[in-house]
Structures are given as C-alpha cells and as structure tokens.
Amino acid sequence: MTVRVRFAPSPTGMFHVGGARSALQNWIYAKQQGGVFVLRIEDTDAARNKPEWTEGILSALDWIGISRGSYEGPYFQSANAGEHRAAAARLYDSGRAYYCDCTREDVQARTGSQYQGYDGYHRDRGLGPGPGHALRFRTPDEGTTVVVDLIRGEPTFENKLIEDFVIARGDGSPVFLLANVVDDMTMGITHVIRAEEHLPNTPKQQLLWEALGVKPPIWAHVPVVVNEKRQKLSKRRDKVALEAYRDEGYLAGAMRNYLMLLGWAPSGDREIVPWSVIEDEFRLDEVNLSSAFFDEKKLRAFNGEYIRALPVAEFIDACQPWLTGTGTIAPPPWQSEEFDADAFAAVAPLAQTRIAVLSEIVPNVDFLFLASPLIDEAAWTKTMKDGSAELLDDAVAAFEALESWDAESLKSTLEAVGAERGLKLGKTQAPVRVAVTGRTVGLPLFESLEVLGRERTLTRMRAARLRLV
C-alpha cells in the first residue's frame, strides 16, 4: 500500500503557523514512507474564499520547503461537489441517512433544554427530500466506534452518545464532515495527520467511511498549538500568520526547525538540528499528547542562532529585501542611490551577531545611508546632558587631528578625551553615538565611524554640538 497523506487548508485568511506544522508533519511522514503528499484546497466557503489566499497558501508552503511540483495537487474541494452529493444520495438510499425538517427551536421545545443534542425525532417518520429538509446520518444505537490513532492509541466512543448529525443542508449542499470524507476517499488518502481539535469529529467521519463501504484511514491527532496562557492560538488574538513572520525576517530553516519541536523533540539534549536530522528522526508515535506552546521569544532566539550561522555572503543576500524594499517588504528610510553596498558589506559581520530577525538590519545600519541620522528624541534627551557640548567639542578636535581613521585609533583617542574628564569610555562614547547614529544602541561604535568616514562623522558631531547651543 502506498501511503497517501493530505494537507487540506481553507483559503479564508493568512496561513496559520499551526497549519504549517501540520503540513510539515504530513510532508515528512510521506517522505519517510515513500508515499505521496496531497494538497487539497477546501474552498467551499464561497463567501470567505479569495484567490489571493490560495496563492498565499502555495507561497507559504514554498517558503517552508514544500515546493510546487513536489506534491500532488493542488486539488480544489469545490470541483468534487458532484461526488459529495452522490455520496449523500447513497447514504439515503441505503437507509443510513434520513431527512429532517426540525429547527433548533423545535428540538429545544421537545427536550426542554437548549443544550440537548438532536433527539432523533424524524428517524422513522419517512420524511422525503424537499426544501428545508436536512439530511441526517443514522448513527448506530449500540456499540462503540474505535479510532485507531498513531499518537493517541485507540480512543473509543459510545455510539449512543453520538447524535444523528447533519450531512447535507436543507438546500442539498453537503456539510464539511461528509465533503471531507468523500474527498479523502476519492483521493485514496491512507493516513490523516491533523490537530487534536478535530478528534471529536473523527468518530462521525469514521462512521461515514464505514457506511460508504470503505476502510477508514489511519488517524494521527497531534497536540493543539497554544499561546503562553495555554489558549488555542487565535487569529484574532495572537500573531499566527506565517507570512507575518516571513516578512519580519524569520528564516525558513529556523521556522521549520521550531515548528517541528511543537510536540516532538529530536534525540539527545538538542533542539537546533539540521533539517536532515528531523526528516530522519521524526516519529508520529513519539509526539507528545499535551498541548504545544508556541513561544515567540524562543522562536526569535532560534532565528538569531540561524542568522549567526549563515556565511556572511548569504547573510548579505538575505538582508537585501529589507535594504531595497523589494516584494512585500516596507521600503527603507533611505533612497536607493544612497545605499552603499560596500559600506554594508563592511559592517555586515558586526550586524549579523546583533540581530534576531532580518528586519532589524534597517535600524542598525540606516545611519550609514542617510544624509543625517534619524534622531531618537528619547535617546537624545537621556544622553545629551550637562557637559555633552564640551565633550563633543573636545572629541571633534581630537578626531580632526587623527592621522589614521581606523577603529583602534578612534577608540584610543576618545578614551583619552574621556580620561581628561574622569569618564569611562561608556560614558564618553554615548553622546558621540547619539550624534552620529541617532541612537544609544547599535553596532560597535568605532568600527561604524571607520566605515562612515571622517568627513561625515565630524559633520554629524558638529551638527549635534550646534543643537546643544
């Protein structure tokens, strides 16, 4: 038997990080088993679907390493509507489903409770199809439904506790439960790997598989992804869009590595590992049962490690979208003609050790490419205190006298200026840094001044001095 897994997102919004994890888990499992990864776009929610969301899914999968052409599909659920309706008809004709025209209010009136499930009122009343008549599956009265799950063992559900659920609406359109089952049957899906939030629907889907005369797939329900409050990640509350992390400057390798650790870990006391190790070691039966905490701080630290591991040339290339404002990246504060590739290359190794996401490259190097620095007014107020004007005067004079404009000479010169005032280097260089870069933190100061050059450095220091008059 050829293993066939599927990833079936809906094109109704940005690509969720939890969905990205599921895609990767399916992808790796299929690869390990010599199987097939199928992409199915569940696009039957016409009111919310947009073509750009579909393209966003394909683009996001490309980014995390599931490239177009390497999987089967994409298929679109809407193209299978005829099969969905045919399956509903077969279930009705075989007596496994029946029509019902009860409203929610009808059920509440009969049961006396708004929390009571459907009471089976129309099971044997012989109601036929018609406008407003929903089709309900006839759940067995006795016995149990056993779900074979590679992660959770064999969860068992008593059939008598499963209500006769709707499989087609009053207008004849199949609901998600039935459409999902029919699509999986049509595509020959053998393993369904998805989040545990779908587990309550699984016995219903398994009953549908069996009623349609097809052996159910093997299930694997991975732990749900939660935030720091242990709440399920929500688009309305949490930062969950994979595209947002991509556009902020997270590396695909770091994101892949981190997502695979949500509920699983490689052997040994390690977390940051080559992708080849994850592909080799990942096992569904080793996935934890408890919820997986999506820790953005930890992801950020991961990304910083991946950035620092890049060869400098690759780091320079990776920064280009933020330096040039290409694609969806916001344009930098400088004009294209102001950008100096050689100057950036000179400071790139310094910046590489200090940023955790690629978008942070812009505030770290903008002072190199602007006619004057962008002054952080809070930093100015905090730093430019009594004595700063005179210190800048002395520093300008000392820098003007330098024969060699290099980081070591600049450092020793400013140390001497501070020593005459009884100041340590940290206190001495703070006004100079703000004058030249506009900020109190950034790249190593003296290496930055060396790249910026004598003329531009002195011009900025003099301008800061005039502002202090």
XYZ file of C-alpha atoms in Angstrom:
469
model
C 0.000 0.000 0.000
C 1.317 3.422 -0.961
C 0.968 5.878 1.898
C -1.018 8.954 0.860
C -1.390 11.878 3.235
C -3.101 15.179 2.644
C -2.940 18.742 3.836
C -6.274 20.486 3.375
C -6.276 24.200 4.302
C -9.104 26.646 3.622
C -8.259 29.834 1.665
C -10.001 32.160 4.115
C -7.081 34.111 5.555
C -3.369 34.189 6.223
C -1.520 30.882 6.584
C -1.668 29.756 10.234
C 1.553 28.547 11.901
C -0.389 25.570 13.255
C -1.316 24.659 9.700
C 2.314 24.991 8.674
C 3.278 22.500 11.389
C 0.647 20.028 10.175
C 1.868 20.407 6.607
C 5.453 19.685 7.637
C 4.457 16.648 9.687
C 2.467 15.227 6.778
C 5.292 16.044 4.383
C 7.938 14.264 6.454
C 5.753 11.238 7.140
C 5.013 10.797 3.440
C 8.706 11.119 2.608
C 9.710 8.593 5.269
C 7.167 6.075 3.996
C 7.957 6.596 0.333
C 4.447 7.963 -0.021
C 2.616 10.891 -1.566
C 1.758 14.298 -0.109
C -1.525 15.660 -1.472
C -2.525 19.323 -1.251
C -6.268 19.942 -1.250
C -7.725 23.427 -1.019
C -11.048 23.283 0.822
C -12.669 26.186 -0.989
C -16.379 25.545 -0.499
C -16.885 28.599 1.755
C -17.502 30.895 -1.212
C -18.295 33.926 0.933
C -14.853 33.901 2.593
C -12.592 32.382 -0.066
C -10.286 34.611 -2.068
C -7.831 33.676 -4.846
C -5.073 35.603 -3.094
C -5.477 33.402 -0.010
C -4.952 30.321 -2.167
C -1.818 31.846 -3.652
C -0.753 32.721 -0.107
C -1.014 29.044 0.889
C 1.107 27.956 -2.076
C 3.659 30.702 -1.424
C 3.898 29.878 2.288
C 4.396 26.185 1.544
C 7.131 27.125 -0.948
C 8.835 29.186 1.738
C 8.946 26.403 4.323
C 10.305 23.929 1.790
C 7.204 22.204 0.371
C 7.694 23.453 -3.143
C 5.235 23.435 -6.019
C 5.621 20.454 -8.262
C 6.896 18.239 -5.450
C 3.414 17.226 -4.300
C 0.158 16.077 -5.844
C -2.309 18.873 -6.440
C -3.484 21.355 -5.556
C -6.958 19.932 -5.846
C -9.996 22.054 -5.049
C -12.823 20.699 -2.931
C -15.428 22.616 -4.942
C -14.540 20.524 -8.012
C -15.755 17.411 -6.192
C -19.250 18.720 -5.395
C -20.905 16.090 -7.585
C -19.249 13.271 -5.638
C -20.349 14.844 -2.346
C -23.994 14.898 -3.432
C -23.771 11.379 -4.857
C -22.438 10.062 -1.544
C -25.266 11.751 0.344
C -27.770 10.120 -2.017
C -26.188 6.681 -1.492
C -26.434 7.044 2.259
C -30.103 7.988 1.983
C -30.926 5.198 -0.460
C -29.236 2.612 1.783
C -31.170 3.742 4.843
C -28.075 5.124 6.576
C -29.458 8.671 6.464
C -32.869 10.314 6.671
C -34.438 13.708 6.139
C -35.406 16.056 8.939
C -37.062 19.473 8.942
C -36.645 20.220 12.650
C -35.314 23.600 13.642
C -33.125 24.158 16.679
C -36.147 25.668 18.409
C -38.199 22.530 17.683
C -35.592 20.334 19.364
C -35.349 22.656 22.358
C -39.134 22.669 22.757
C -39.272 18.862 22.759
C -36.285 18.278 25.027
C -36.779 21.285 27.278
C -33.079 22.154 27.044
C -31.003 24.319 24.738
C -28.028 22.047 25.445
C -29.660 18.779 24.404
C -28.491 17.276 21.112
C -30.825 16.180 18.354
C -33.398 13.696 19.665
C -33.884 11.556 16.543
C -37.468 12.794 16.036
C -37.564 12.096 12.278
C -35.664 8.807 12.321
C -38.639 6.687 11.308
C -41.203 9.222 10.097
C -40.414 8.759 6.402
C -39.910 12.415 5.543
C -38.638 12.756 1.971
C -36.319 15.295 0.379
C -37.569 18.825 -0.045
C -36.778 22.486 0.587
C -35.513 22.970 4.132
C -35.116 19.227 4.714
C -31.649 18.490 6.096
C -30.150 15.021 5.680
C -29.037 13.374 8.924
C -26.810 10.333 9.348
C -28.426 7.450 11.217
C -25.901 6.746 13.981
C -25.929 3.158 15.290
C -27.885 2.832 18.531
C -25.459 0.416 20.121
C -21.791 -0.457 20.166
C -18.708 1.693 20.005
C -16.553 3.376 17.382
C -12.848 2.742 17.901
C -10.452 5.231 16.326
C -7.014 3.787 15.587
C -4.679 6.720 16.249
C -0.899 6.574 15.856
C -0.481 9.110 18.661
C -3.432 8.550 20.991
C -3.811 4.798 20.832
C -7.403 3.696 20.374
C -9.853 6.336 21.617
C -13.251 4.687 21.963
C -16.605 6.465 21.558
C -20.005 5.084 22.556
C -22.314 5.340 19.551
C -25.334 6.144 21.703
C -23.631 9.389 22.705
C -23.181 10.493 19.086
C -26.284 12.304 17.833
C -27.716 11.800 14.340
C -25.628 14.536 12.760
C -26.399 16.574 9.636
C -24.501 15.548 6.493
C -26.344 17.766 3.967
C -28.103 21.087 4.492
C -31.651 21.977 3.623
C -30.513 23.226 0.200
C -28.846 19.878 -0.537
C -25.271 21.054 -0.117
C -23.090 18.608 1.884
C -21.535 19.805 5.130
C -17.826 19.685 5.897
C -17.928 16.276 7.601
C -19.241 14.495 4.540
C -17.285 16.502 1.962
C -14.060 15.866 3.852
C -14.678 12.107 3.977
C -15.648 11.856 0.311
C -12.599 13.867 -0.768
C -10.285 11.618 1.244
C -11.908 8.546 -0.286
C -11.677 9.941 -3.809
C -8.004 10.785 -3.363
C -7.111 7.468 -1.737
C -5.892 9.020 1.499
C -4.484 6.343 3.814
C -3.361 8.468 6.789
C -4.952 11.614 8.204
C -2.500 13.648 10.315
C -4.113 16.713 11.838
C -4.598 18.701 15.055
C -6.405 17.156 18.015
C -9.187 19.742 17.780
C -10.603 17.528 15.014
C -10.689 14.431 17.220
C -14.339 14.912 18.354
C -15.411 14.763 14.690
C -13.372 11.658 13.962
C -15.887 9.003 15.138
C -18.544 10.640 12.973
C -16.226 10.642 9.974
C -15.206 7.056 10.616
C -18.865 6.017 10.718
C -19.324 7.727 7.340
C -16.351 5.881 5.859
C -17.768 2.564 7.045
C -21.308 3.381 5.879
C -19.939 4.170 2.409
C -18.200 0.781 2.372
C -14.602 1.983 2.514
C -11.977 1.167 5.130
C -11.227 4.279 7.241
C -7.748 5.816 7.166
C -5.262 5.588 9.993
C -5.584 8.689 12.153
C -2.956 10.737 13.950
C -4.090 13.695 16.041
C -1.202 15.943 17.046
C -1.449 18.298 20.056
C -3.085 21.664 19.529
C -0.814 24.729 19.463
C -1.442 27.203 22.310
C -0.217 30.614 23.470
C 1.505 31.470 26.756
C -1.859 31.411 28.548
C -2.409 27.895 27.220
C -5.214 29.120 24.985
C -5.541 27.794 21.456
C -3.762 30.163 19.054
C -6.316 32.566 17.614
C -6.082 34.781 14.528
C -7.962 37.482 16.421
C -5.731 37.411 19.491
C -2.312 36.016 18.594
C 0.361 36.506 15.976
C -0.263 33.370 13.929
C 0.272 34.270 10.258
C 3.287 32.517 8.787
C 3.600 35.338 6.233
C 3.997 37.881 9.045
C 6.993 36.004 10.425
C 8.463 35.636 6.943
C 8.085 39.350 6.227
C 9.579 40.260 9.598
C 12.718 38.405 8.674
C 12.476 34.939 10.158
C 14.456 32.370 8.195
C 12.587 29.427 6.716
C 15.054 26.977 8.250
C 14.551 28.384 11.738
C 10.781 28.351 11.361
C 10.760 24.749 10.089
C 13.004 23.616 12.913
C 10.928 25.363 15.574
C 7.540 24.206 14.256
C 8.665 20.592 14.309
C 9.531 20.934 18.007
C 5.922 21.749 18.877
C 5.038 18.424 20.440
C 8.152 16.458 19.466
C 11.921 16.562 20.042
C 14.946 15.003 18.312
C 17.191 12.610 20.181
C 19.684 13.923 22.702
C 19.704 17.237 24.505
C 19.389 19.409 21.417
C 16.800 21.485 19.648
C 18.553 23.292 16.816
C 19.392 20.500 14.394
C 19.816 20.134 10.621
C 16.627 19.509 8.691
C 18.029 16.178 7.526
C 18.120 15.027 11.162
C 14.472 15.985 11.663
C 13.461 14.193 8.477
C 15.292 11.094 9.667
C 14.255 11.051 13.328
C 10.681 12.358 13.397
C 8.198 9.716 14.514
C 4.461 10.233 14.879
C 4.264 7.779 17.759
C 6.771 9.916 19.675
C 4.638 13.067 19.505
C 3.542 14.267 22.951
C -0.095 14.288 23.956
C -0.003 17.613 25.806
C -0.657 20.971 24.142
C 2.295 22.580 22.357
C 3.282 26.095 23.496
C 4.163 28.437 20.632
C 6.775 30.600 22.320
C 7.579 33.577 20.097
C 10.548 34.535 22.280
C 12.048 31.102 21.807
C 11.401 31.238 18.069
C 13.144 34.603 17.969
C 16.164 33.130 19.771
C 16.155 30.213 17.312
C 16.152 32.633 14.427
C 19.062 34.582 15.859
C 21.081 31.368 16.025
C 20.241 30.558 12.423
C 21.209 34.079 11.312
C 24.553 33.883 13.073
C 25.237 30.507 11.449
C 24.891 31.918 7.923
C 28.045 32.540 5.883
C 28.469 36.318 5.678
C 27.763 36.353 1.935
C 24.468 34.534 2.497
C 23.586 36.923 5.310
C 24.185 39.880 2.990
C 21.939 38.309 0.346
C 19.245 37.511 2.919
C 19.163 41.163 4.026
C 18.605 42.555 0.531
C 14.770 42.651 0.608
C 14.913 44.883 3.704
C 17.735 47.006 2.327
C 15.995 47.536 -1.012
C 12.312 47.288 -0.046
C 11.509 44.580 -2.581
C 8.374 42.458 -2.650
C 6.117 42.922 0.360
C 8.878 44.443 2.480
C 8.443 48.069 3.525
C 10.928 50.438 1.846
C 13.907 51.527 3.965
C 14.195 55.185 5.066
C 16.948 55.930 2.537
C 16.774 56.371 -1.234
C 18.207 53.674 -3.462
C 21.011 55.916 -4.689
C 22.124 56.481 -1.099
C 22.702 52.797 -0.438
C 26.372 51.807 -0.468
C 26.797 48.066 -0.917
C 30.471 48.201 0.038
C 29.712 50.031 3.270
C 27.070 47.485 4.153
C 29.418 44.610 3.404
C 31.939 46.170 5.785
C 29.519 46.231 8.726
C 27.538 43.100 7.855
C 29.614 40.769 10.085
C 29.033 43.132 13.006
C 25.296 43.375 12.367
C 24.965 39.637 11.919
C 25.881 38.999 15.546
C 23.374 41.527 16.868
C 20.052 40.941 15.134
C 17.475 38.232 15.755
C 15.279 38.911 12.703
C 16.368 40.308 9.357
C 14.114 43.376 9.528
C 16.273 44.638 12.411
C 19.050 45.279 9.923
C 17.457 48.575 8.886
C 17.642 50.468 12.229
C 21.124 49.056 12.768
C 22.604 50.437 9.557
C 20.367 53.317 8.444
C 22.872 55.896 9.748
C 25.297 54.789 7.025
C 22.973 55.642 4.149
C 21.139 58.771 5.269
C 22.343 62.344 4.823
C 21.764 62.843 8.538
C 20.848 60.336 11.246
C 17.294 59.695 12.410
C 17.444 61.045 15.947
C 15.661 59.116 18.662
C 14.477 62.055 20.763
C 14.208 59.969 23.924
C 17.795 58.835 23.437
C 18.889 62.429 22.824
C 17.208 63.688 25.994
C 18.666 60.863 28.055
C 22.208 61.260 26.738
C 22.833 64.927 25.925
C 23.168 66.318 29.421
C 25.406 68.950 31.037
C 28.919 68.649 29.712
C 27.938 66.907 26.472
C 28.559 70.019 24.364
C 32.089 70.474 25.662
C 32.786 66.747 25.340
C 31.711 66.861 21.688
C 33.974 69.891 21.123
C 36.965 68.015 22.505
C 36.105 64.842 20.569
C 35.793 66.745 17.296
C 39.133 68.409 17.829
C 40.815 65.129 18.714
C 39.292 63.321 15.737
C 40.310 66.111 13.382
C 43.919 65.610 14.407
C 43.949 61.886 13.715
C 46.334 60.747 11.018
C 44.761 57.304 10.663
C 40.967 56.969 10.566
C 40.560 53.445 11.878
C 38.566 51.858 14.700
C 41.521 51.347 17.038
C 42.783 54.929 16.670
C 39.285 56.321 17.134
C 38.781 54.281 20.286
C 42.072 55.209 21.933
C 41.565 58.867 21.051
C 38.082 59.029 22.581
C 39.293 57.132 25.653
C 41.886 59.857 26.154
C 39.244 62.580 25.790
C 37.106 60.917 28.434
C 40.026 60.276 30.782
C 40.745 64.023 30.931
C 37.198 64.460 32.239
C 37.319 61.474 34.572
C 34.903 59.495 32.431
C 34.995 55.867 31.446
C 34.675 55.018 27.774
C 30.999 54.036 28.041
C 30.030 57.493 29.322
C 32.326 59.221 26.856
C 31.106 57.498 23.730
C 27.355 57.825 24.462
C 26.986 61.437 23.163
C 29.144 60.604 20.154
C 26.997 57.579 19.301
C 23.755 59.547 19.511
C 25.239 62.389 17.471
C 26.401 60.079 14.713
C 23.797 57.267 14.654
C 20.800 58.861 16.388
C 20.512 56.020 18.898
C 22.035 54.823 22.145
C 22.487 51.233 20.954
C 23.679 49.729 17.727
C 26.739 48.357 16.009
C 30.173 48.754 17.617
C 30.760 52.495 17.541
C 34.340 52.780 16.377
C 34.022 50.264 13.562
C 30.908 52.197 12.497
C 32.779 55.502 12.491
C 35.554 53.955 10.417
C 33.067 52.904 7.736
C 31.098 56.159 7.912
C 34.277 58.114 7.258
C 35.979 61.171 8.705
C 34.013 63.877 6.926
C 30.531 62.517 7.613
C 31.376 61.663 11.214
C 32.706 65.131 12.007
C 29.808 66.830 10.200
C 27.299 64.988 12.369
C 29.184 65.690 15.574
C 29.337 69.385 14.743
C 25.608 69.437 13.944
C 24.840 67.816 17.292
C 27.045 70.393 19.016
C 25.130 73.236 17.401
C 21.851 71.732 18.549
C 23.127 71.901 22.124
C 23.775 75.648 21.960
